[in-house]
PDB file of C-alpha atoms in Angstrom:
ATOM      1  CA  MET A   1      22.878  27.148  -6.693  1.00 35.00           C
ATOM      2  CA  ASN A   2      21.907  23.029  -6.423  1.00 40.00           C
ATOM      3  CA  ALA A   3      19.641  21.901  -3.613  1.00 46.00           C
ATOM      4  CA  VAL A   4      20.849  19.617  -1.644  1.00 48.00           C
ATOM      5  CA  ARG A   5      20.226  16.279  -2.312  1.00 61.00           C
ATOM      6  CA  PRO A   6      18.719  13.957   0.293  1.00 72.00           C
ATOM      7  CA  SER A   7      21.458  10.778   1.689  1.00 74.00           C
ATOM      8  CA  PRO A   8      20.521   7.291   2.728  1.00 73.00           C
ATOM      9  CA  GLU A   9      20.656   8.397   5.683  1.00 81.00           C
ATOM     10  CA  GLN A  10      17.897  10.394   5.369  1.00 87.00           C
ATOM     11  CA  TRP A  11      15.651   7.619   4.528  1.00 95.00           C
ATOM     12  CA  SER A  12      16.936   5.287   7.311  1.00 95.00           C
ATOM     13  CA  GLY A  13      16.256   7.991   9.774  1.00 96.00           C
ATOM     14  CA  ASP A  14      12.784   8.470   7.901  1.00 97.00           C
ATOM     15  CA  LEU A  15      12.214   4.714   8.664  1.00 98.00           C
ATOM     16  CA  ASP A  16      12.814   4.119  12.052  1.00 97.00           C
ATOM     17  CA  LEU A  17      10.344   7.417  12.698  1.00 98.00           C
ATOM     18  CA  ILE A  18       7.823   5.921  10.723  1.00 98.00           C
ATOM     19  CA  THR A  19       8.224   2.195  12.002  1.00 98.00           C
ATOM     20  CA  MET A  20       7.667   3.781  15.398  1.00 98.00           C
ATOM     21  CA  ALA A  21       5.098   5.555  14.384  1.00 98.00           C
ATOM     22  CA  ALA A  22       3.272   1.941  12.961  1.00 98.00           C
ATOM     23  CA  LYS A  23       3.857  -0.323  15.383  1.00 98.00           C
ATOM     24  CA  ALA A  24       1.842   2.680  18.277  1.00 98.00           C
ATOM     25  CA  ALA A  25      -1.245   3.087  15.526  1.00 98.00           C
ATOM     26  CA  GLY A  26      -1.364  -0.485  15.003  1.00 98.00           C
ATOM     27  CA  GLU A  27      -0.847  -1.084  18.721  1.00 98.00           C
ATOM     28  CA  LYS A  28      -4.607   1.281  19.755  1.00 98.00           C
ATOM     29  CA  ALA A  29      -5.988   0.381  16.617  1.00 98.00           C
ATOM     30  CA  LEU A  30      -5.383  -3.394  17.492  1.00 97.00           C
ATOM     31  CA  SER A  31      -7.271  -2.214  21.689  1.00 97.00           C
ATOM     32  CA  TYR A  32     -10.113  -1.444  19.484  1.00 97.00           C
ATOM     33  CA  PHE A  33     -10.238  -5.083  17.544  1.00 97.00           C
ATOM     34  CA  ARG A  34     -13.188  -7.387  17.474  1.00 96.00           C
ATOM     35  CA  LYS A  35     -14.856  -4.922  20.134  1.00 96.00           C
ATOM     36  CA  ASP A  36     -17.772  -3.831  18.713  1.00 92.00           C
ATOM     37  CA  PRO A  37     -15.914  -0.249  17.510  1.00 93.00           C
ATOM     38  CA  ASP A  38     -18.392   2.527  16.618  1.00 93.00           C
ATOM     39  CA  VAL A  39     -18.822   2.793  12.406  1.00 94.00           C
ATOM     40  CA  GLN A  40     -20.053   5.282  10.465  1.00 91.00           C
ATOM     41  CA  TRP A  41     -19.663   5.400   5.842  1.00 89.00           C
ATOM     42  CA  LYS A  42     -18.494   7.298   3.913  1.00 79.00           C
ATOM     43  CA  ASN A  43     -17.553   8.003   0.086  1.00 72.00           C
ATOM     44  CA  GLY A  44     -21.699   7.622  -0.411  1.00 72.00           C
ATOM     45  CA  GLY A  45     -22.532   4.994   1.856  1.00 68.00           C
ATOM     46  CA  ARG A  46     -20.164   2.702   0.337  1.00 79.00           C
ATOM     47  CA  SER A  47     -16.981   2.564   2.514  1.00 84.00           C
ATOM     48  CA  PRO A  48     -16.916   2.191   5.763  1.00 92.00           C
ATOM     49  CA  VAL A  49     -14.353   3.807   8.599  1.00 94.00           C
ATOM     50  CA  SER A  50     -13.850   2.772  11.548  1.00 96.00           C
ATOM     51  CA  GLU A  51     -13.056   4.973  15.597  1.00 96.00           C
ATOM     52  CA  ALA A  52      -9.831   2.693  15.135  1.00 97.00           C
ATOM     53  CA  ASP A  53      -9.342   3.800  12.123  1.00 97.00           C
ATOM     54  CA  PHE A  54     -10.079   7.576  12.955  1.00 97.00           C
ATOM     55  CA  ALA A  55      -7.349   6.930  16.756  1.00 98.00           C
ATOM     56  CA  ALA A  56      -4.950   5.452  14.397  1.00 98.00           C
ATOM     57  CA  ASN A  57      -4.678   8.724  12.409  1.00 98.00           C
ATOM     58  CA  ASP A  58      -4.361  10.951  14.678  1.00 98.00           C
ATOM     59  CA  ILE A  59      -1.743   8.897  16.127  1.00 98.00           C
ATOM     60  CA  LEU A  60       0.525   8.658  12.980  1.00 98.00           C
ATOM     61  CA  LYS A  61      -0.194  12.264  12.667  1.00 98.00           C
ATOM     62  CA  GLU A  62       0.652  13.790  15.773  1.00 98.00           C
ATOM     63  CA  LYS A  63       4.329  11.723  15.945  1.00 98.00           C
ATOM     64  CA  LEU A  64       5.255  11.974  12.205  1.00 98.00           C
ATOM     65  CA  LEU A  65       5.049  16.009  11.507  1.00 98.00           C
ATOM     66  CA  ALA A  66       5.698  16.726  15.322  1.00 98.00           C
ATOM     67  CA  ALA A  67       9.238  15.055  14.062  1.00 98.00           C
ATOM     68  CA  ARG A  68       8.871  16.338  10.089  1.00 97.00           C
ATOM     69  CA  PRO A  69       7.278  19.533  10.686  1.00 97.00           C
ATOM     70  CA  ASN A  70       8.190  20.307   6.720  1.00 96.00           C
ATOM     71  CA  TYR A  71       6.793  16.981   5.875  1.00 97.00           C
ATOM     72  CA  GLY A  72       3.525  17.281   3.570  1.00 97.00           C
ATOM     73  CA  TRP A  73       1.050  15.324   4.852  1.00 98.00           C
ATOM     74  CA  LEU A  74      -1.625  12.579   2.893  1.00 98.00           C
ATOM     75  CA  SER A  75      -4.023  10.242   4.497  1.00 97.00           C
ATOM     76  CA  GLU A  76      -7.494   8.235   3.751  1.00 95.00           C
ATOM     77  CA  GLU A  77      -8.559   9.509   6.985  1.00 95.00           C
ATOM     78  CA  THR A  78      -7.664  13.691   6.883  1.00 95.00           C
ATOM     79  CA  ASP A  79      -9.110  15.615   4.825  1.00 94.00           C
ATOM     80  CA  ASP A  80      -7.401  17.034   1.483  1.00 94.00           C
ATOM     81  CA  ASP A  81      -4.909  20.364   2.325  1.00 92.00           C
ATOM     82  CA  GLU A  82      -3.432  20.519  -1.533  1.00 92.00           C
ATOM     83  CA  ALA A  83      -0.543  22.112   0.477  1.00 95.00           C
ATOM     84  CA  ARG A  84       0.600  18.214   0.237  1.00 97.00           C
ATOM     85  CA  LEU A  85       1.531  19.440  -3.410  1.00 97.00           C
ATOM     86  CA  GLY A  86       4.200  22.468  -2.509  1.00 96.00           C
ATOM     87  CA  CYS A  87       6.308  19.426  -1.033  1.00 97.00           C
ATOM     88  CA  ASP A  88       9.011  17.643  -1.402  1.00 96.00           C
ATOM     89  CA  THR A  89       8.915  14.850   0.592  1.00 97.00           C
ATOM     90  CA  VAL A  90       5.271  13.890   1.855  1.00 98.00           C
ATOM     91  CA  PHE A  91       3.754  11.339   4.245  1.00 98.00           C
ATOM     92  CA  VAL A  92       1.063   9.164   2.501  1.00 98.00           C
ATOM     93  CA  VAL A  93      -1.024   7.167   5.300  1.00 98.00           C
ATOM     94  CA  ASP A  94      -3.189   4.571   5.564  1.00 98.00           C
ATOM     95  CA  PRO A  95      -4.085   4.395   9.478  1.00 98.00           C
ATOM     96  CA  ILE A  96      -6.157   0.866   8.305  1.00 98.00           C
ATOM     97  CA  ASP A  97      -5.628  -1.069   4.685  1.00 97.00           C
ATOM     98  CA  GLY A  98      -7.735  -3.469   4.926  1.00 96.00           C
ATOM     99  CA  THR A  99     -11.178  -1.026   7.260  1.00 96.00           C
ATOM    100  CA  ARG A 100     -13.676  -4.098   6.726  1.00 95.00           C
ATOM    101  CA  ALA A 101     -11.692  -6.871   7.271  1.00 96.00           C
ATOM    102  CA  PHE A 102     -10.785  -5.413  10.767  1.00 97.00           C
ATOM    103  CA  ILE A 103     -14.819  -4.700  11.320  1.00 96.00           C
ATOM    104  CA  ALA A 104     -15.401  -8.270   9.993  1.00 96.00           C
ATOM    105  CA  GLY A 105     -13.283  -9.395  13.221  1.00 97.00           C
ATOM    106  CA  LYS A 106     -10.551 -11.058  10.741  1.00 96.00           C
ATOM    107  CA  ASP A 107      -6.715 -10.299  10.359  1.00 97.00           C
ATOM    108  CA  VAL A 108      -5.545  -9.518   7.320  1.00 97.00           C
ATOM    109  CA  TRP A 109      -5.260  -5.445   8.011  1.00 98.00           C
ATOM    110  CA  CYS A 110      -2.255  -3.090   8.311  1.00 98.00           C
ATOM    111  CA  VAL A 111      -1.400   0.031   9.469  1.00 98.00           C
ATOM    112  CA  SER A 112       0.553   1.394   5.650  1.00 98.00           C
ATOM    113  CA  VAL A 113       3.107   4.151   5.883  1.00 98.00           C
ATOM    114  CA  ALA A 114       5.754   5.808   2.966  1.00 98.00           C
ATOM    115  CA  VAL A 115       7.415   8.783   3.076  1.00 98.00           C
ATOM    116  CA  VAL A 116       6.881   9.444  -0.349  1.00 98.00           C
ATOM    117  CA  HIS A 117      10.266  12.416  -2.085  1.00 97.00           C
ATOM    118  CA  ARG A 118       9.091  13.981  -5.556  1.00 96.00           C
ATOM    119  CA  GLY A 119       6.710  11.067  -6.550  1.00 97.00           C
ATOM    120  CA  ARG A 120       8.008   7.928  -5.048  1.00 97.00           C
ATOM    121  CA  PRO A 121       8.115   6.362  -2.386  1.00 98.00           C
ATOM    122  CA  VAL A 122      11.481   6.119  -0.578  1.00 98.00           C
ATOM    123  CA  ALA A 123      10.739   4.216   2.971  1.00 98.00           C
ATOM    124  CA  GLY A 124       7.458   2.485   4.044  1.00 98.00           C
ATOM    125  CA  VAL A 125       6.121   0.263   5.930  1.00 98.00           C
ATOM    126  CA  LEU A 126       3.154  -1.754   6.418  1.00 98.00           C
ATOM    127  CA  PHE A 127       2.042  -3.405  10.211  1.00 98.00           C
ATOM    128  CA  ALA A 128      -0.167  -5.579  10.341  1.00 98.00           C
ATOM    129  CA  PRO A 129      -0.742  -5.784  13.972  1.00 98.00           C
ATOM    130  CA  ALA A 130      -3.089  -9.219  13.998  1.00 98.00           C
ATOM    131  CA  LEU A 131      -0.536 -10.979  12.417  1.00 98.00           C
ATOM    132  CA  GLY A 132       2.294 -10.166  14.004  1.00 98.00           C
ATOM    133  CA  GLU A 133       4.038  -9.131  10.822  1.00 98.00           C
ATOM    134  CA  LEU A 134       6.283  -6.215   9.890  1.00 98.00           C
ATOM    135  CA  PHE A 135       7.679  -4.583   6.141  1.00 98.00           C
ATOM    136  CA  GLN A 136      10.170  -2.216   5.844  1.00 98.00           C
ATOM    137  CA  ALA A 137      11.721  -1.414   2.824  1.00 98.00           C
ATOM    138  CA  THR A 138      13.860   2.164   2.374  1.00 97.00           C
ATOM    139  CA  VAL A 139      14.952   3.278  -1.536  1.00 96.00           C
ATOM    140  CA  THR A 140      17.985   2.391  -0.996  1.00 94.00           C
ATOM    141  CA  GLY A 141      17.833  -1.011   1.087  1.00 95.00           C
ATOM    142  CA  GLU A 142      16.367  -4.682   0.802  1.00 96.00           C
ATOM    143  CA  ALA A 143      12.465  -5.454   1.600  1.00 98.00           C
ATOM    144  CA  LEU A 144      12.180  -6.955   4.998  1.00 98.00           C
ATOM    145  CA  LYS A 145       9.776  -8.653   6.805  1.00 98.00           C
ATOM    146  CA  ASN A 146      10.605  -9.020  10.922  1.00 98.00           C
ATOM    147  CA  GLY A 147      13.588  -7.669  10.509  1.00 98.00           C
ATOM    148  CA  ALA A 148      14.975 -10.512   7.558  1.00 98.00           C
ATOM    149  CA  PRO A 149      14.984 -10.028   3.489  1.00 98.00           C
ATOM    150  CA  ILE A 150      12.122 -11.149   1.483  1.00 98.00           C
ATOM    151  CA  THR A 151      12.347 -11.412  -2.481  1.00 97.00           C
ATOM    152  CA  VAL A 152       9.682 -12.241  -4.642  1.00 97.00           C
ATOM    153  CA  LYS A 153       9.162 -16.080  -5.765  1.00 93.00           C
ATOM    154  CA  ALA A 154      11.570 -17.206  -9.127  1.00 87.00           C
ATOM    155  CA  ILE A 155       9.075 -17.319 -11.766  1.00 78.00           C
ATOM    156  CA  GLY A 156       9.367 -21.313 -13.823  1.00 69.00           C
ATOM    157  CA  ALA A 157       6.989 -22.768 -15.468  1.00 62.00           C
ATOM    158  CA  GLU A 158       4.238 -23.736 -13.021  1.00 76.00           C
ATOM    159  CA  VAL A 159       1.540 -22.058 -12.763  1.00 85.00           C
ATOM    160  CA  LEU A 160       0.899 -18.432 -11.656  1.00 90.00           C
ATOM    161  CA  ARG A 161      -0.838 -17.357  -8.539  1.00 93.00           C
ATOM    162  CA  ILE A 162      -2.513 -14.122  -8.862  1.00 93.00           C
ATOM    163  CA  ALA A 163      -5.495 -12.234  -6.095  1.00 93.00           C
ATOM    164  CA  LEU A 164      -7.210 -11.231  -8.807  1.00 88.00           C
ATOM    165  CA  ALA A 165     -11.522 -10.638  -8.072  1.00 85.00           C
ATOM    166  CA  GLU A 166     -13.329 -14.236  -9.749  1.00 85.00           C
ATOM    167  CA  GLU A 167     -15.110 -11.414 -12.252  1.00 85.00           C
ATOM    168  CA  THR A 168     -11.582 -10.321 -13.369  1.00 87.00           C
ATOM    169  CA  VAL A 169     -10.707 -13.654 -14.732  1.00 85.00           C
ATOM    170  CA  GLY A 170     -13.424 -13.277 -17.562  1.00 85.00           C
ATOM    171  CA  LEU A 171     -11.161 -10.535 -18.519  1.00 88.00           C
ATOM    172  CA  LEU A 172      -8.313 -11.265 -18.769  1.00 91.00           C
ATOM    173  CA  GLU A 173      -6.314 -12.353 -22.888  1.00 90.00           C
ATOM    174  CA  PRO A 174      -7.992 -15.877 -23.212  1.00 89.00           C
ATOM    175  CA  GLY A 175      -4.415 -17.888 -24.223  1.00 88.00           C
ATOM    176  CA  TYR A 176      -3.096 -16.046 -20.321  1.00 90.00           C
ATOM    177  CA  ARG A 177      -5.753 -17.796 -17.777  1.00 88.00           C
ATOM    178  CA  ALA A 178      -4.946 -21.093 -18.670  1.00 86.00           C
ATOM    179  CA  SER A 179      -1.575 -20.309 -17.225  1.00 87.00           C
ATOM    180  CA  VAL A 180      -3.192 -18.542 -13.728  1.00 90.00           C
ATOM    181  CA  SER A 181      -4.773 -20.336 -10.061  1.00 92.00           C
ATOM    182  CA  ARG A 182      -6.367 -17.376  -8.573  1.00 92.00           C
ATOM    183  CA  ILE A 183      -5.630 -17.564  -5.146  1.00 90.00           C
ATOM    184  CA  PRO A 184      -8.694 -16.402  -2.411  1.00 83.00           C
ATOM    185  CA  HIS A 185      -9.792 -12.494  -1.944  1.00 82.00           C
ATOM    186  CA  VAL A 186      -7.176 -10.941  -0.281  1.00 91.00           C
ATOM    187  CA  PRO A 187      -9.190  -7.731   1.838  1.00 88.00           C
ATOM    188  CA  SER A 188      -6.014  -5.655   2.013  1.00 96.00           C
ATOM    189  CA  LEU A 189      -4.670  -3.989  -1.025  1.00 97.00           C
ATOM    190  CA  ALA A 190      -1.470  -3.784   0.447  1.00 98.00           C
ATOM    191  CA  TYR A 191      -0.563  -6.333   2.247  1.00 98.00           C
ATOM    192  CA  ARG A 192      -1.844  -8.406  -1.094  1.00 97.00           C
ATOM    193  CA  ILE A 193       1.213  -6.193  -2.936  1.00 98.00           C
ATOM    194  CA  ALA A 194       3.587  -7.706  -0.087  1.00 98.00           C
ATOM    195  CA  MET A 195       2.356 -11.110   0.045  1.00 97.00           C
ATOM    196  CA  ILE A 196       4.266 -11.326  -3.639  1.00 97.00           C
ATOM    197  CA  ALA A 197       7.256  -9.244  -1.943  1.00 98.00           C
ATOM    198  CA  ASP A 198       7.194 -12.290   0.257  1.00 97.00           C
ATOM    199  CA  GLY A 199       6.867 -15.157  -2.403  1.00 96.00           C
ATOM    200  CA  ARG A 200       3.174 -16.072  -1.155  1.00 95.00           C
ATOM    201  CA  ILE A 201       2.200 -15.297  -4.351  1.00 95.00           C
ATOM    202  CA  ASP A 202       3.162 -14.424  -7.968  1.00 95.00           C
ATOM    203  CA  GLY A 203       1.070 -11.203  -9.126  1.00 95.00           C
ATOM    204  CA  THR A 204      -2.437  -8.859  -8.185  1.00 96.00           C
ATOM    205  CA  ILE A 205      -4.531  -6.921 -10.779  1.00 95.00           C
ATOM    206  CA  VAL A 206      -5.508  -4.174  -8.792  1.00 95.00           C
ATOM    207  CA  LYS A 207      -9.053  -2.250 -10.115  1.00 91.00           C
ATOM    208  CA  LYS A 208      -9.123   0.882 -11.059  1.00 93.00           C
ATOM    209  CA  ASN A 209     -10.298   4.256  -8.284  1.00 93.00           C
ATOM    210  CA  SER A 210      -6.865   3.070  -5.666  1.00 96.00           C
ATOM    211  CA  HIS A 211      -5.445   6.113  -4.062  1.00 97.00           C
ATOM    212  CA  ASP A 212      -1.776   6.566  -2.942  1.00 98.00           C
ATOM    213  CA  TRP A 213      -2.158   5.831   0.673  1.00 98.00           C
ATOM    214  CA  ASP A 214      -3.517   2.107  -0.089  1.00 97.00           C
ATOM    215  CA  LEU A 215       0.633   1.752  -2.905  1.00 98.00           C
ATOM    216  CA  ALA A 216       2.948   3.933  -1.659  1.00 98.00           C
ATOM    217  CA  ALA A 217       4.814   1.898   0.528  1.00 98.00           C
ATOM    218  CA  ALA A 218       4.153  -1.502  -0.601  1.00 98.00           C
ATOM    219  CA  ASP A 219       4.882  -0.553  -3.993  1.00 98.00           C
ATOM    220  CA  LEU A 220       8.163   0.758  -2.314  1.00 98.00           C
ATOM    221  CA  ILE A 221       8.388  -3.027  -0.597  1.00 98.00           C
ATOM    222  CA  LEU A 222       7.436  -4.352  -3.430  1.00 98.00           C
ATOM    223  CA  GLU A 223      10.131  -3.048  -5.556  1.00 98.00           C
ATOM    224  CA  ARG A 224      12.726  -3.470  -2.858  1.00 98.00           C
ATOM    225  CA  ALA A 225      11.722  -7.457  -3.342  1.00 98.00           C
ATOM    226  CA  GLY A 226      12.165  -7.989  -6.817  1.00 97.00           C
ATOM    227  CA  GLY A 227       9.275  -7.119  -7.933  1.00 97.00           C
ATOM    228  CA  ALA A 228       7.572  -3.938  -9.263  1.00 98.00           C
ATOM    229  CA  LEU A 229       3.641  -2.136  -9.288  1.00 98.00           C
ATOM    230  CA  PHE A 230       2.933  -0.955 -13.083  1.00 98.00           C
ATOM    231  CA  SER A 231      -0.053   0.430 -14.910  1.00 97.00           C
ATOM    232  CA  LEU A 232      -0.674  -0.843 -18.252  1.00 96.00           C
ATOM    233  CA  ASP A 233       1.509   1.179 -19.448  1.00 95.00           C
ATOM    234  CA  ALA A 234       4.618  -0.289 -17.908  1.00 95.00           C
ATOM    235  CA  GLN A 235       4.880   2.863 -15.759  1.00 95.00           C
ATOM    236  CA  PRO A 236       5.911   2.536 -11.910  1.00 97.00           C
ATOM    237  CA  LEU A 237       3.410   4.711 -10.348  1.00 98.00           C
ATOM    238  CA  SER A 238       3.459   8.219  -9.417  1.00 98.00           C
ATOM    239  CA  TYR A 239       2.860   9.695  -6.380  1.00 98.00           C
ATOM    240  CA  ASN A 240       1.406  13.339  -4.904  1.00 98.00           C
ATOM    241  CA  ARG A 241      -0.431  14.081  -7.684  1.00 97.00           C
ATOM    242  CA  PRO A 242      -3.687  16.815  -7.565  1.00 97.00           C
ATOM    243  CA  ASN A 243      -5.395  13.242  -8.435  1.00 97.00           C
ATOM    244  CA  VAL A 244      -4.308  10.521  -5.904  1.00 97.00           C
ATOM    245  CA  ARG A 245      -6.519   7.771  -7.521  1.00 96.00           C
ATOM    246  CA  HIS A 246      -4.984   5.442  -9.758  1.00 97.00           C
ATOM    247  CA  THR A 247      -5.808   3.573 -13.152  1.00 95.00           C
ATOM    248  CA  VAL A 248      -6.045  -0.489 -13.312  1.00 95.00           C
ATOM    249  CA  LEU A 249      -2.946  -1.972 -12.032  1.00 97.00           C
ATOM    250  CA  CYS A 250      -0.374  -5.211 -12.211  1.00 97.00           C
ATOM    251  CA  ALA A 251       1.766  -6.153 -10.104  1.00 97.00           C
ATOM    252  CA  ALA A 252       4.139  -8.845  -9.983  1.00 96.00           C
ATOM    253  CA  ALA A 253       7.688 -10.481  -9.965  1.00 93.00           C
ATOM    254  CA  ARG A 254       9.324  -8.327 -12.577  1.00 93.00           C
ATOM    255  CA  PRO A 255      10.078 -11.599 -15.083  1.00 91.00           C
ATOM    256  CA  ALA A 256       6.302 -12.040 -14.417  1.00 92.00           C
ATOM    257  CA  LEU A 257       4.807  -8.257 -14.977  1.00 94.00           C
ATOM    258  CA  PRO A 258       5.134  -7.806 -18.800  1.00 94.00           C
ATOM    259  CA  ALA A 259       2.782 -11.338 -19.755  1.00 93.00           C
ATOM    260  CA  LEU A 260       0.664  -9.824 -17.250  1.00 94.00           C
ATOM    261  CA  ILE A 261       0.005  -6.323 -18.116  1.00 95.00           C
ATOM    262  CA  ALA A 262      -0.432  -7.650 -21.321  1.00 95.00           C
ATOM    263  CA  ALA A 263      -2.589  -9.875 -20.695  1.00 94.00           C
ATOM    264  CA  SER A 264      -4.904  -7.297 -18.643  1.00 94.00           C
ATOM    265  CA  GLN A 265      -5.530  -4.715 -21.352  1.00 92.00           C
ATOM    266  CA  GLY A 266      -8.639  -5.940 -21.635  1.00 88.00           C
ATOM    267  CA  LEU A 267      -9.357  -4.307 -17.778  1.00 88.00           C
ATOM    268  CA  GLU A 268      -9.242  -0.905 -19.014  1.00 77.00           C
ATOM    269  CA  GLY A 269     -12.832   0.244 -19.250  1.00 71.00           C
ATOM    270  CA  HIS A 270     -14.226  -2.209 -16.369  1.00 68.00           C
TER     271      HIS A 270
END
């Protein structure tokens, strides 16, 4: 017997669900913002996590799994449960993407929530409450920002505005460097990718060791806006694997992506 294929209406319903949950989690996080929340350190003292991250995570987990108890769960702030690997469909969540910015009182942070089905995102939301911005997409619909369609910037002969670390510039292929202008650091990776989707910047390079929860929602939003997030072998990402870390990645409007990938090959070992 053939398995029943999920319909576009299901993903639209999931988008409504994750939008509701992301807004609730974002408003909860906002209640801690610029109020000196308690901060702990994880990953051997390399990564901060605040009480706001945990509070937002609790809201997301409660609301999402109550509505879809058969979906798996992968979140930055929940111990990984390998049971997710047996699920066709999984929530992939970062309660606060850009925790360092959040703790520092900077506005550029967001709640990231995706529904991943058989390795690819099918619904995604980024909610940046301090900025009043909501990005949404389903695999069959347009990318939206605050309800209005968005698209990547058309690529012409002008210098490309690329988000990348200053030390990365020297690792790019020399002939490519003159065609790009580095923009200042954007602390939230998911939000940085959303900036490509709405045309504010042209692309970004993602250092190795980003995680599923940093990327899944933004990946879909960028795809539906006319861009793509690829590894250096020019392949789309697969999510909900045993290893949730990724190698060096490039994101851009599709016409600009091949040159960016080619120029970034020297980053593989860094």
